[in-house]
Amino acid sequence: PLVHLPNSMLRVFPMKQDQLDDQINFFPLNNVSHRTEFVFSFLPLKGNRNDTFWGKRVTVLTEQTTPYYYQAEDEDSGMTIEFAPSAKSGIFEVDFKTTKDNYLRIGLNGGSGNVQSDNHHVITGVEDITGMKAYFYAETDQDLDQLIYQNNNDKKRLLARFNKAIKVKLKYGISYISVAQAKINLYTEIPNWDFNQIKQKAKHIWEQQLSQITLKGGTEAQKRTFYTSLYRTYERMVDINEYGQYYSAYDHQIHKSDKPFFVDNWIWDLYIAQEPLHTILNPKMQLEKINSYITMYKQSGWMPSFALATGDWPAMTGNHAASWFADSWAKGLRDFDVKTAYEGLKKNSVAGTLLPWRNGPPTAIDSFYNEKGYLYSTRPEERGSKDGVDMDKWWEGRGNEGVSITLENSVCDWAIAQLATPAGYPQDKPLFLKRAGWWKNVYNQEEGFVWPKDKAGNWIKPYNTKLLGREYVTENNSYTYNWTPKHDLKGLFQMMGGTKKAEAKLDQLYREDLSVPKFHFWLNQPDASGLVGQFVMGNEPSYHIPYLYNYTGSPWKTQKRIRMLLDTWFPDNVFGIPGDEDGGGTTSFVVFSMLGFFPVTPGIPEYSIGSPVFSEASIKLPSGKVFTVKALNNAKENVYIQSATLNGKPLLKPVFTHSDLLKGGVLQFKMGARPNKLWGAAI
């Protein structure tokens, strides 16, 4: 778990193999981008210095983790390490217990650069990361007695020895501009040595943030799951404006600005639930994030995909900044340059490559897509090169994801179509609506599944809809990707043979076995975690699927599935996330679903109703209004909605609008242990 302030540049955690590991290798002084890059390393050590000291770890006896404070006790020496964060700076306090053999080990985290010291109490560093540099400026409250470098020539790691003090504090600032700016960041945020003051300030900020949603009812475990999930949604994006200026990796320039500059968004993971959640909770920040994306487009010439601090990382599939922007626009967020945003999104779609893990102009494969309306796949024996593009060098062998690329870009092009008229390009809307229907070109009606198609337009056979995954779709199989066209559910159900047949396929999704030993399945599908039949709770493409029963006339099945999934896969312990959490992607699903609703289609400003976990949940909206969800007679077994009202008026449909939410008021359900199969059944 990260220790940080909400959506702030500095993010710190103990580097271990995993959360069950009892040894800390070091603390990165900053997590630059979620799960991908960390800078500098820091670790207090105690003991006789020898050659193994440079690789020594702290073995944890006790540990306390909160969003605003971290503490660990060393099993061997009793030494304690504490940390508290500010926005671009942090402070450690180390209690060595005695004055003998006390060290701080500080260095780089694998990049080139160096760390320096004035031999008294100041330590600075610079480290190269992907395409840019990171800097730190640190001070200790005690003079160091000795400075030892691991290598005096490269000065990448040092030991600072303190033999006159039992307690030592180290405070530091981080910058992507300079050491001098790192010092400014530190002195602006932590001018003194009051550790408890920084800790309490961080605690207050988190209490204010998390108390925007208040709960009644439910168990203590459910509340822990909810608030832990909510906390995780604030990891990203982060503002890297450093008090009036910021470094942008999108044009490699330092810019003067009084506006936030947000980075670190894995949009494939976050457009589904995390961004919609914060559209409710903090629309002002959402606009600042969108405007940051538009600025990146102006600086680089391309609308980013995964907008990291180090530049665009064109990971995964789709052009989902379009999904995010269209959803925000539909929900009334208008204070951004929609014309420029649209031009960037359109350029990505029709004048750039759609291939995952690549940026830049289109390839011959993209030209085929634009002409034929699907991205073709190759047979296993044909792997290696496709129209001059080397497939095998793509990340995880994903170069053949023709099915998911076609499906997800259909969703994104529909979103672009929604922005065409507001942007002043109404003539473009028919083109993008046409492209939005291209998902049908990879749906094999005879087989009832999305299916890879070759260059000649033939379905590739044999094809295993369960086992084959990364060869043709992204991180999942056809059982999951069958439900991707959430912008055209009516069309999807028709392709499946009608609403009732679509519902039967939904039922079977949760019941279908693997047909192979689990080790064989997961060898091919490592991201397909949290399995219920073929349903994958641990990966983002599945999150809207349980809510689709609301569109087949059986919302009681949504209620049944949602409560089962929450109870099964999200307990209040270290096993409480069934897959990659992705910096708020998964836990935003949890927050929405525990509240009792979820946004199914980005660009349609409505919420699909599930089964609320708490007897009462209130959202304090930025306008000052309050939207409350009440569940009368709620209990573990009472998962089914018997009736519903919105502000006292009967609600007969399993959906309500974003406008309803913004007006404030009360959405009230009467719950029961048996389904009311008539409520919400009218499609």
XYZ file of C-alpha atoms in Angstrom:
683
model
C 0.000 0.000 0.000
C 1.147 3.513 -0.823
C 1.620 6.274 1.711
C 0.742 9.554 0.023
C -1.704 12.416 -0.187
C -4.617 12.126 -2.622
C -3.549 12.576 -6.260
C -0.157 13.911 -5.192
C 3.261 13.581 -6.771
C 5.059 11.880 -3.862
C 4.113 8.225 -3.316
C 6.146 5.957 -1.029
C 5.955 2.307 -0.019
C 8.233 -0.390 1.419
C 9.738 -2.378 -1.452
C 9.124 -6.076 -0.802
C 8.612 -9.130 -2.976
C 4.917 -8.891 -2.120
C 2.716 -7.900 0.794
C 3.335 -11.217 2.566
C 7.110 -10.756 2.477
C 8.560 -9.841 5.878
C 11.655 -8.086 4.541
C 12.021 -4.528 3.266
C 14.616 -4.142 0.542
C 14.347 -0.346 0.525
C 11.906 2.542 0.324
C 11.769 4.268 -3.072
C 11.856 8.000 -2.436
C 9.118 8.234 -5.056
C 6.896 6.042 -7.179
C 7.143 7.872 -10.514
C 4.479 5.885 -12.335
C 2.201 3.207 -10.979
C 3.989 -0.148 -10.917
C 6.465 0.801 -13.639
C 9.208 3.081 -12.355
C 10.627 4.107 -8.992
C 13.444 6.513 -8.145
C 16.152 6.476 -5.499
C 16.330 4.121 -2.550
C 16.440 4.692 1.185
C 16.848 2.278 4.083
C 17.963 2.747 7.696
C 20.316 -0.006 8.866
C 21.932 -1.022 12.118
C 24.839 -3.372 12.687
C 28.449 -4.114 11.839
C 29.280 -2.787 8.398
C 30.736 -5.305 5.948
C 30.468 -6.161 2.264
C 26.969 -7.623 2.710
C 25.706 -4.360 4.181
C 24.907 -2.964 0.738
C 22.361 -5.738 0.211
C 21.091 -5.923 3.778
C 17.333 -5.792 4.352
C 15.135 -4.904 7.294
C 13.161 -7.860 8.639
C 9.775 -6.679 9.841
C 8.592 -7.657 13.308
C 5.611 -5.293 13.449
C 4.160 -3.013 10.811
C 1.499 -0.311 10.655
C 0.171 0.914 7.320
C -2.267 3.761 6.750
C -2.742 6.171 3.841
C -0.977 8.915 5.825
C 1.603 7.060 7.937
C 3.858 4.010 7.835
C 5.767 2.352 10.661
C 7.903 -0.787 10.809
C 9.977 -2.369 13.572
C 13.142 -4.293 12.745
C 13.051 -7.845 14.057
C 16.796 -8.018 14.695
C 17.613 -4.686 16.351
C 14.300 -3.233 17.502
C 14.943 -0.183 15.309
C 11.749 1.560 14.194
C 11.183 3.405 10.914
C 8.345 5.885 10.479
C 7.255 7.873 7.437
C 4.717 10.636 6.765
C 4.053 12.314 3.394
C 3.351 15.727 2.014
C 2.542 16.512 -1.631
C 6.077 16.642 -3.060
C 8.102 15.885 0.047
C 8.241 13.458 2.927
C 9.821 12.843 6.292
C 11.304 9.725 7.885
C 11.960 9.324 11.598
C 14.270 6.512 12.682
C 14.726 5.339 16.265
C 17.925 3.281 16.321
C 17.504 2.505 20.067
C 21.261 2.934 20.739
C 24.046 5.183 19.432
C 26.141 2.363 17.977
C 26.396 1.351 14.296
C 23.585 3.493 12.917
C 23.369 4.090 9.162
C 21.144 5.496 6.451
C 21.672 3.786 3.100
C 20.750 6.095 0.235
C 21.245 5.547 -3.461
C 19.837 5.188 -6.924
C 17.296 2.622 -8.016
C 19.051 1.268 -11.076
C 19.350 4.327 -13.288
C 22.420 6.412 -13.992
C 23.180 9.423 -11.825
C 24.699 10.007 -8.409
C 24.101 10.937 -4.795
C 26.163 13.619 -3.047
C 26.551 14.980 0.471
C 28.046 18.032 2.146
C 29.346 15.660 4.864
C 27.207 17.368 7.491
C 23.455 17.015 7.043
C 22.555 17.584 3.364
C 22.260 14.788 0.793
C 21.191 15.320 -2.823
C 20.717 13.096 -5.819
C 19.888 12.902 -9.493
C 18.733 9.784 -11.334
C 17.936 9.167 -14.975
C 14.583 7.569 -15.589
C 12.843 6.918 -18.905
C 13.533 10.002 -21.013
C 13.954 12.412 -18.095
C 15.598 12.984 -14.726
C 14.447 12.936 -11.122
C 16.071 14.897 -8.302
C 15.960 14.936 -4.529
C 17.189 17.270 -1.833
C 17.355 15.844 1.705
C 18.390 17.045 5.131
C 18.975 15.199 8.378
C 18.364 16.759 11.772
C 21.661 15.301 13.021
C 25.114 15.781 11.554
C 26.458 12.617 10.005
C 29.708 11.260 11.441
C 30.986 9.408 8.408
C 30.167 9.121 4.714
C 30.962 5.872 2.893
C 30.371 5.274 -0.820
C 29.981 1.793 -2.218
C 32.015 3.018 -5.186
C 33.876 6.312 -4.898
C 34.012 6.669 -8.667
C 30.325 6.480 -9.604
C 28.852 7.601 -6.242
C 25.575 5.779 -6.827
C 25.093 4.564 -3.248
C 26.238 5.860 0.096
C 26.051 5.067 3.774
C 25.610 7.975 6.165
C 26.777 6.977 9.649
C 25.348 8.461 12.851
C 27.068 7.427 16.075
C 26.040 10.271 18.352
C 22.278 10.141 17.965
C 19.681 7.545 18.847
C 16.969 9.210 16.757
C 17.523 10.646 13.289
C 15.045 12.396 11.033
C 15.440 12.758 7.292
C 13.170 15.032 5.298
C 13.366 15.423 1.552
C 11.778 16.957 -1.501
C 11.380 15.404 -4.944
C 11.532 17.245 -8.273
C 11.567 16.555 -11.998
C 13.134 19.988 -12.594
C 16.262 20.335 -10.436
C 17.812 19.775 -7.021
C 17.151 23.443 -6.282
C 13.444 22.971 -7.035
C 13.392 19.861 -4.839
C 14.702 22.040 -2.006
C 11.964 24.610 -2.670
C 9.346 21.849 -2.619
C 10.703 20.593 0.707
C 10.922 23.979 2.397
C 7.460 24.957 1.146
C 5.843 21.856 2.625
C 8.053 20.754 5.542
C 9.921 23.811 6.854
C 10.564 22.352 10.327
C 11.222 18.987 11.976
C 7.817 18.310 13.528
C 7.125 14.765 12.321
C 3.815 14.511 14.145
C 2.596 17.739 12.554
C 3.150 16.336 9.050
C 1.546 13.046 10.054
C -1.532 14.720 11.542
C -1.900 17.063 8.576
C -1.822 14.091 6.196
C -4.320 12.246 8.385
C -6.677 15.229 8.326
C -6.475 15.476 4.532
C -7.373 11.804 4.167
C -10.187 12.031 6.702
C -11.663 14.947 4.765
C -11.312 13.081 1.483
C -12.751 9.751 2.579
C -15.586 11.288 4.606
C -17.099 12.625 1.389
C -18.985 9.328 1.448
C -20.540 8.308 4.773
C -21.996 4.908 5.582
C -24.524 3.368 7.927
C -25.131 -0.321 8.409
C -23.052 -3.124 6.994
C -20.320 -4.889 8.929
C -17.022 -3.415 10.060
C -15.322 -5.672 7.522
C -17.479 -4.288 4.711
C -16.696 -0.733 5.780
C -12.977 -1.525 5.783
C -13.277 -2.951 2.287
C -15.210 0.095 1.109
C -12.925 2.777 2.518
C -9.758 0.906 1.558
C -11.140 0.693 -1.967
C -12.022 4.384 -1.982
C -8.526 5.292 -0.743
C -6.956 3.323 -3.578
C -8.856 5.314 -6.195
C -6.849 8.419 -5.218
C -3.468 6.994 -6.208
C -3.734 8.411 -9.732
C -3.589 10.774 -11.597
C -0.997 12.909 -9.773
C -0.265 16.611 -10.083
C 3.422 17.244 -10.876
C 3.247 21.045 -11.026
C 5.991 22.186 -8.652
C 4.762 25.511 -7.315
C 4.431 27.388 -10.571
C 6.312 25.220 -13.039
C 6.471 21.649 -14.246
C 8.615 19.468 -16.460
C 6.735 17.761 -19.278
C 8.089 14.603 -20.858
C 5.719 15.292 -23.767
C 7.945 18.036 -25.189
C 10.895 17.803 -22.764
C 10.454 21.380 -21.629
C 9.918 23.179 -18.330
C 6.653 25.141 -18.407
C 5.590 28.028 -16.215
C 1.996 27.453 -15.139
C -0.355 28.113 -12.255
C -2.535 25.169 -13.291
C -2.130 21.538 -12.210
C -0.440 19.167 -14.633
C -1.715 15.655 -14.002
C 0.095 12.507 -15.139
C 0.008 8.743 -14.558
C -3.242 7.426 -15.964
C -3.557 3.861 -17.226
C -6.665 4.789 -19.159
C -7.544 1.250 -20.346
C -7.896 0.323 -16.677
C -9.433 3.528 -15.359
C -11.990 4.771 -17.914
C -14.478 2.103 -16.832
C -15.047 3.052 -13.192
C -12.303 5.187 -11.640
C -12.733 8.232 -13.855
C -16.559 8.094 -13.637
C -16.313 7.836 -9.838
C -14.222 10.982 -9.597
C -16.486 12.744 -12.064
C -19.016 12.520 -9.237
C -16.668 13.236 -6.344
C -14.417 15.918 -7.818
C -15.508 17.252 -11.224
C -13.103 20.203 -10.933
C -10.132 17.849 -10.726
C -11.540 15.763 -13.574
C -11.478 18.836 -15.792
C -7.901 19.562 -14.734
C -6.936 16.000 -15.663
C -8.669 16.211 -19.043
C -7.017 19.562 -19.713
C -3.665 17.967 -18.862
C -4.303 15.336 -21.539
C -5.159 18.049 -24.062
C -1.962 19.902 -23.134
C 0.031 16.709 -23.692
C -1.550 16.400 -27.133
C -0.552 19.967 -27.968
C 2.988 19.320 -26.749
C 3.549 15.938 -28.407
C 1.198 15.788 -31.383
C -0.640 12.688 -30.125
C -3.380 12.199 -27.564
C -1.805 10.031 -24.844
C -2.923 6.554 -23.945
C -1.195 5.757 -20.646
C -0.079 9.295 -19.788
C 2.898 8.588 -17.542
C 5.182 11.185 -15.977
C 7.870 9.902 -18.346
C 5.719 10.304 -21.469
C 3.047 8.343 -23.256
C 3.124 4.590 -22.811
C 0.884 3.239 -25.604
C -0.131 0.180 -23.656
C -3.111 -2.100 -24.144
C -5.832 -1.585 -26.751
C -8.269 1.136 -27.733
C -8.329 4.934 -27.781
C -10.022 5.220 -24.415
C -9.246 8.849 -23.743
C -12.240 9.195 -26.079
C -14.408 7.103 -23.755
C -13.343 9.216 -20.784
C -13.826 12.579 -22.510
C -17.210 11.641 -23.990
C -18.433 10.391 -20.636
C -17.306 13.581 -18.914
C -18.951 15.742 -21.585
C -22.209 13.797 -21.343
C -22.185 14.361 -17.577
C -21.889 18.113 -17.924
C -18.142 18.706 -17.656
C -17.701 21.321 -20.364
C -14.803 23.528 -19.280
C -12.268 22.041 -21.672
C -11.314 22.680 -25.285
C -13.557 20.064 -26.869
C -12.504 21.073 -30.390
C -8.825 20.407 -29.741
C -9.648 17.298 -27.724
C -11.742 15.951 -30.587
C -9.028 16.678 -33.144
C -6.515 14.738 -31.065
C -8.837 11.785 -30.578
C -9.738 11.726 -34.271
C -6.061 11.818 -35.231
C -5.351 8.835 -32.988
C -8.235 6.920 -34.534
C -7.851 7.550 -38.265
C -4.324 8.932 -38.712
C -2.373 6.919 -36.152
C -1.677 3.283 -35.452
C -4.251 1.330 -33.465
C -1.740 -1.390 -32.666
C -1.046 -1.811 -28.952
C 2.335 -0.852 -27.517
C 3.058 1.446 -30.466
C 2.794 5.150 -31.167
C 2.939 7.088 -34.390
C 1.577 6.931 -37.926
C -0.498 4.033 -39.253
C 1.011 0.811 -40.528
C -0.248 -1.335 -43.390
C -2.275 -3.246 -40.792
C -4.077 -0.037 -39.822
C -4.790 0.712 -43.474
C -6.417 -2.705 -43.751
C -8.525 -1.947 -40.671
C -9.677 1.393 -42.049
C -10.631 -0.214 -45.359
C -12.129 -3.533 -44.254
C -13.548 -2.659 -40.828
C -11.684 -5.228 -38.750
C -8.134 -5.978 -37.743
C -7.272 -9.333 -39.184
C -5.542 -12.106 -37.270
C -3.034 -14.696 -38.372
C -2.981 -18.404 -37.728
C -0.439 -19.738 -35.229
C 1.816 -21.079 -37.974
C 1.886 -17.622 -39.592
C 3.208 -15.788 -36.550
C 6.307 -13.671 -36.814
C 5.490 -10.861 -39.218
C 2.300 -9.304 -40.471
C 2.409 -6.804 -43.339
C 5.975 -5.901 -42.464
C 5.277 -5.476 -38.742
C 7.319 -7.747 -36.483
C 4.732 -9.408 -34.269
C 6.930 -11.441 -31.946
C 8.637 -8.393 -30.471
C 5.391 -6.989 -29.173
C 4.845 -7.010 -25.439
C 3.924 -10.495 -24.179
C 3.438 -11.675 -27.760
C 0.302 -9.553 -28.035
C 0.757 -8.534 -31.635
C -2.172 -10.551 -32.921
C -5.001 -9.081 -30.844
C -7.224 -8.418 -33.824
C -10.431 -9.330 -32.003
C -10.031 -7.036 -29.010
C -8.482 -4.212 -31.046
C -11.551 -4.193 -33.297
C -13.976 -4.446 -30.388
C -12.422 -1.767 -28.212
C -11.879 0.703 -31.018
C -15.539 0.315 -31.942
C -16.404 1.463 -28.415
C -13.935 4.350 -28.689
C -15.130 5.458 -32.122
C -18.694 5.579 -30.801
C -17.416 7.893 -28.062
C -15.679 10.087 -30.657
C -18.966 10.282 -32.562
C -20.634 11.730 -29.460
C -18.067 14.552 -29.404
C -18.132 15.369 -33.126
C -21.027 17.831 -33.057
C -20.008 19.657 -29.847
C -16.515 20.012 -31.326
C -17.877 21.620 -34.477
C -17.433 18.620 -36.779
C -20.982 17.253 -37.229
C -20.025 15.971 -40.683
C -17.699 13.438 -39.025
C -20.356 11.804 -36.887
C -21.637 9.338 -39.539
C -18.078 8.111 -40.151
C -17.468 7.333 -36.501
C -20.889 5.799 -35.985
C -20.112 3.517 -38.916
C -16.775 2.583 -37.352
C -18.588 2.021 -34.044
C -20.439 -0.853 -35.717
C -17.318 -2.661 -36.864
C -17.391 -4.878 -33.787
C -19.934 -6.956 -35.715
C -17.191 -7.926 -38.170
C -15.512 -10.067 -35.514
C -18.696 -11.599 -34.086
C -19.224 -15.123 -35.394
C -22.990 -15.612 -35.199
C -22.779 -19.288 -36.073
C -20.522 -19.958 -33.095
C -22.024 -17.287 -30.834
C -18.669 -15.730 -29.956
C -16.310 -12.973 -30.971
C -13.815 -14.743 -33.190
C -10.552 -14.059 -35.044
C -10.839 -13.517 -38.780
C -8.029 -13.804 -41.307
C -7.039 -11.361 -44.024
C -9.328 -13.021 -46.565
C -12.322 -12.617 -44.269
C -12.474 -16.253 -43.125
C -12.965 -17.305 -39.522
C -9.804 -18.866 -38.131
C -10.362 -22.481 -37.108
C -9.694 -24.333 -34.933
C -10.186 -21.673 -32.265
C -10.628 -22.395 -28.570
C -12.882 -19.705 -27.070
C -11.742 -20.634 -23.565
C -8.062 -21.307 -23.826
C -6.800 -19.042 -26.573
C -6.349 -15.586 -25.144
C -3.390 -13.338 -25.809
C -3.110 -14.697 -29.327
C -6.279 -12.870 -30.351
C -7.697 -10.876 -27.430
C -6.283 -8.816 -24.576
C -5.614 -10.582 -21.261
C -8.864 -12.562 -21.475
C -10.728 -14.919 -23.784
C -13.812 -14.695 -25.975
C -16.134 -15.467 -23.071
C -15.200 -12.088 -21.601
C -14.806 -10.120 -24.823
C -18.219 -11.261 -26.039
C -19.658 -8.443 -23.920
C -17.366 -5.593 -24.984
C -19.823 -3.662 -27.253
C -21.452 -1.901 -24.306
C -22.242 1.047 -26.588
C -24.542 -1.195 -28.655
C -26.147 -3.683 -26.292
C -29.295 -3.876 -28.394
C -27.237 -4.783 -31.448
C -25.183 -7.266 -29.442
C -28.249 -9.056 -28.118
C -29.654 -9.246 -31.639
C -26.426 -10.832 -32.880
C -26.760 -13.370 -30.077
C -30.229 -14.330 -31.250
C -32.345 -12.030 -29.107
C -32.513 -10.798 -25.537
C -33.432 -14.113 -23.933
C -30.649 -15.976 -25.706
C -28.237 -13.248 -24.653
C -29.407 -13.692 -21.069
C -28.861 -17.432 -21.323
C -25.306 -16.758 -22.505
C -24.810 -14.497 -19.499
C -26.036 -17.265 -17.214
C -23.685 -19.770 -18.814
C -20.732 -17.404 -18.481
C -20.811 -17.946 -14.707
C -21.275 -21.707 -15.038
C -18.978 -22.727 -17.877
C -16.070 -24.864 -16.712
C -12.447 -24.409 -17.768
C -12.338 -27.733 -19.649
C -8.637 -28.019 -18.804
C -6.616 -28.230 -15.573
C -6.314 -24.843 -13.887
C -2.536 -24.738 -14.258
C -2.975 -25.157 -18.024
C -5.621 -22.440 -18.181
C -3.597 -19.949 -16.159
C -0.429 -20.687 -18.102
C -2.236 -19.115 -21.048
C -4.544 -16.765 -19.127
C -2.563 -15.400 -16.138
C -4.759 -12.291 -15.912
C -7.996 -14.298 -15.739
C -8.203 -14.299 -11.949
C -11.181 -14.243 -9.628
C -12.954 -16.857 -11.716
C -16.618 -17.754 -11.441
C -17.061 -20.178 -14.296
C -15.562 -18.196 -17.172
C -16.386 -14.828 -15.600
C -13.207 -12.974 -14.582
C -13.612 -10.715 -11.549
C -9.927 -9.775 -11.489
C -9.688 -7.883 -14.784
C -11.285 -4.676 -16.025
C -13.086 -5.876 -19.200
C -15.505 -7.831 -16.981
C -16.673 -5.107 -14.627
C -19.807 -4.070 -16.497
C -20.890 -7.627 -17.281
C -22.839 -8.432 -14.064
C -24.972 -5.344 -14.699
C -26.076 -6.465 -18.160
C -29.016 -8.422 -16.734
C -30.591 -4.997 -16.181
C -30.849 -4.765 -19.974
C -32.237 -8.266 -20.516
C -35.222 -7.830 -18.199
C -33.812 -9.732 -15.214
C -32.251 -7.177 -12.858
C -32.653 -9.609 -9.968
C -29.817 -11.620 -11.504
C -27.583 -8.541 -11.410
C -28.436 -8.192 -7.719
C -27.626 -11.842 -7.095
C -24.312 -11.765 -8.946
C -23.058 -8.462 -7.562
C -23.531 -9.406 -3.924
C -21.967 -12.819 -4.493
C -18.948 -11.284 -6.232
C -18.418 -8.665 -3.524
C -18.735 -11.203 -0.714
C -16.471 -13.725 -2.428
C -13.631 -11.685 -3.859
C -13.317 -8.553 -1.720
C -12.790 -9.436 1.962
C -11.034 -7.016 4.310
C -7.613 -8.670 4.282
C -4.522 -9.013 2.133
C -6.388 -11.345 -0.228
C -9.136 -8.782 -0.777
C -8.330 -7.985 -4.411
C -8.610 -10.890 -6.877
C -6.211 -9.563 -9.527
C -4.217 -6.525 -10.589
C -5.747 -3.594 -8.745
C -4.292 -1.198 -11.325
C -4.223 1.890 -9.151
C -7.936 2.283 -8.587
C -9.325 0.340 -11.535
C -10.647 -2.622 -9.584
C -11.453 -0.823 -6.364
C -13.587 1.771 -8.162
C -15.789 -1.134 -9.216
C -16.000 -2.085 -5.537
C -16.922 1.447 -4.421
C -19.650 1.796 -7.028
C -21.023 -1.699 -6.490
C -21.122 -1.437 -2.701
C -23.007 1.853 -3.095
C -25.501 0.026 -5.297
C -24.952 1.293 -8.847
C -22.437 1.315 -11.709
C -21.778 3.222 -14.987
C -22.109 0.653 -17.780
C -21.559 2.681 -20.965
C -19.131 5.616 -21.079
C -20.877 8.469 -22.849
C -24.362 7.580 -21.592
C -24.988 9.568 -18.385
C -26.842 6.943 -16.417
C -26.135 4.378 -13.727
C -27.234 0.768 -13.652
C -28.573 -0.420 -10.301
C -27.100 -3.387 -8.456
C -27.579 -4.369 -4.816
C -26.462 -1.864 -2.151
C -24.378 -3.319 0.671
C -25.100 -0.665 3.306
C -28.383 0.407 4.833
C -27.460 3.993 4.010
C -24.685 5.629 1.992
C -24.489 9.380 1.430
C -22.323 11.185 -1.123
C -21.524 14.811 -0.336
C -21.469 16.446 -3.745
C -19.189 19.430 -4.477
C -22.318 21.547 -5.024
C -23.221 21.097 -1.366
C -26.082 18.730 -2.150
C -26.203 15.176 -0.843
C -27.212 12.060 -2.747
C -28.231 9.212 -0.441
C -28.841 5.546 -1.190
C -31.025 3.843 1.427
C -31.631 0.106 1.591
C -34.455 -0.739 3.979
C -34.382 -4.181 5.559
C -30.860 -4.714 4.264
C -29.017 -7.807 5.473
C -26.560 -10.382 4.194
C -29.376 -12.553 2.876
C -31.572 -9.667 1.698
C -29.812 -8.974 -1.568
C -32.898 -8.539 -3.771
C -34.708 -5.275 -4.491
C -38.437 -5.530 -3.830
C -39.275 -1.934 -4.781
C -37.562 1.413 -5.259
C -38.284 5.121 -5.067
C -36.318 8.168 -6.172
C -37.119 11.221 -4.060
C -40.360 9.575 -2.993
C -41.569 8.689 -6.484
C -41.704 5.057 -7.651
C -38.663 3.997 -9.658
C -39.648 1.158 -11.956
C -36.470 0.903 -14.034
C -33.101 -0.449 -12.841
C -31.327 2.741 -13.920
C -31.177 6.411 -12.966
C -29.395 9.368 -14.531
C -26.350 11.398 -13.626
C -28.655 14.405 -13.521
C -30.764 12.632 -10.888
C -27.639 12.135 -8.807
C -26.437 15.737 -9.138
C -29.790 17.065 -7.944
C -29.248 15.277 -4.649
C -32.012 13.472 -2.847
C -32.731 9.909 -1.828
C -32.716 6.695 -3.824
C -34.489 4.194 -1.588
C -34.805 0.441 -1.930
C -36.802 -2.101 -0.017
C -34.747 -5.284 0.167
C -35.753 -8.913 0.590
C -34.396 -12.453 0.624
C -36.299 -13.559 -2.482
C -36.163 -11.862 -5.874
C -38.984 -9.687 -7.110
C -38.690 -10.752 -10.727
C -41.121 -8.081 -11.871
C -39.257 -5.055 -10.512
C -37.308 -3.363 -13.294
C -38.169 -6.116 -15.764
C -39.600 -3.791 -18.411
C -36.802 -3.217 -20.909
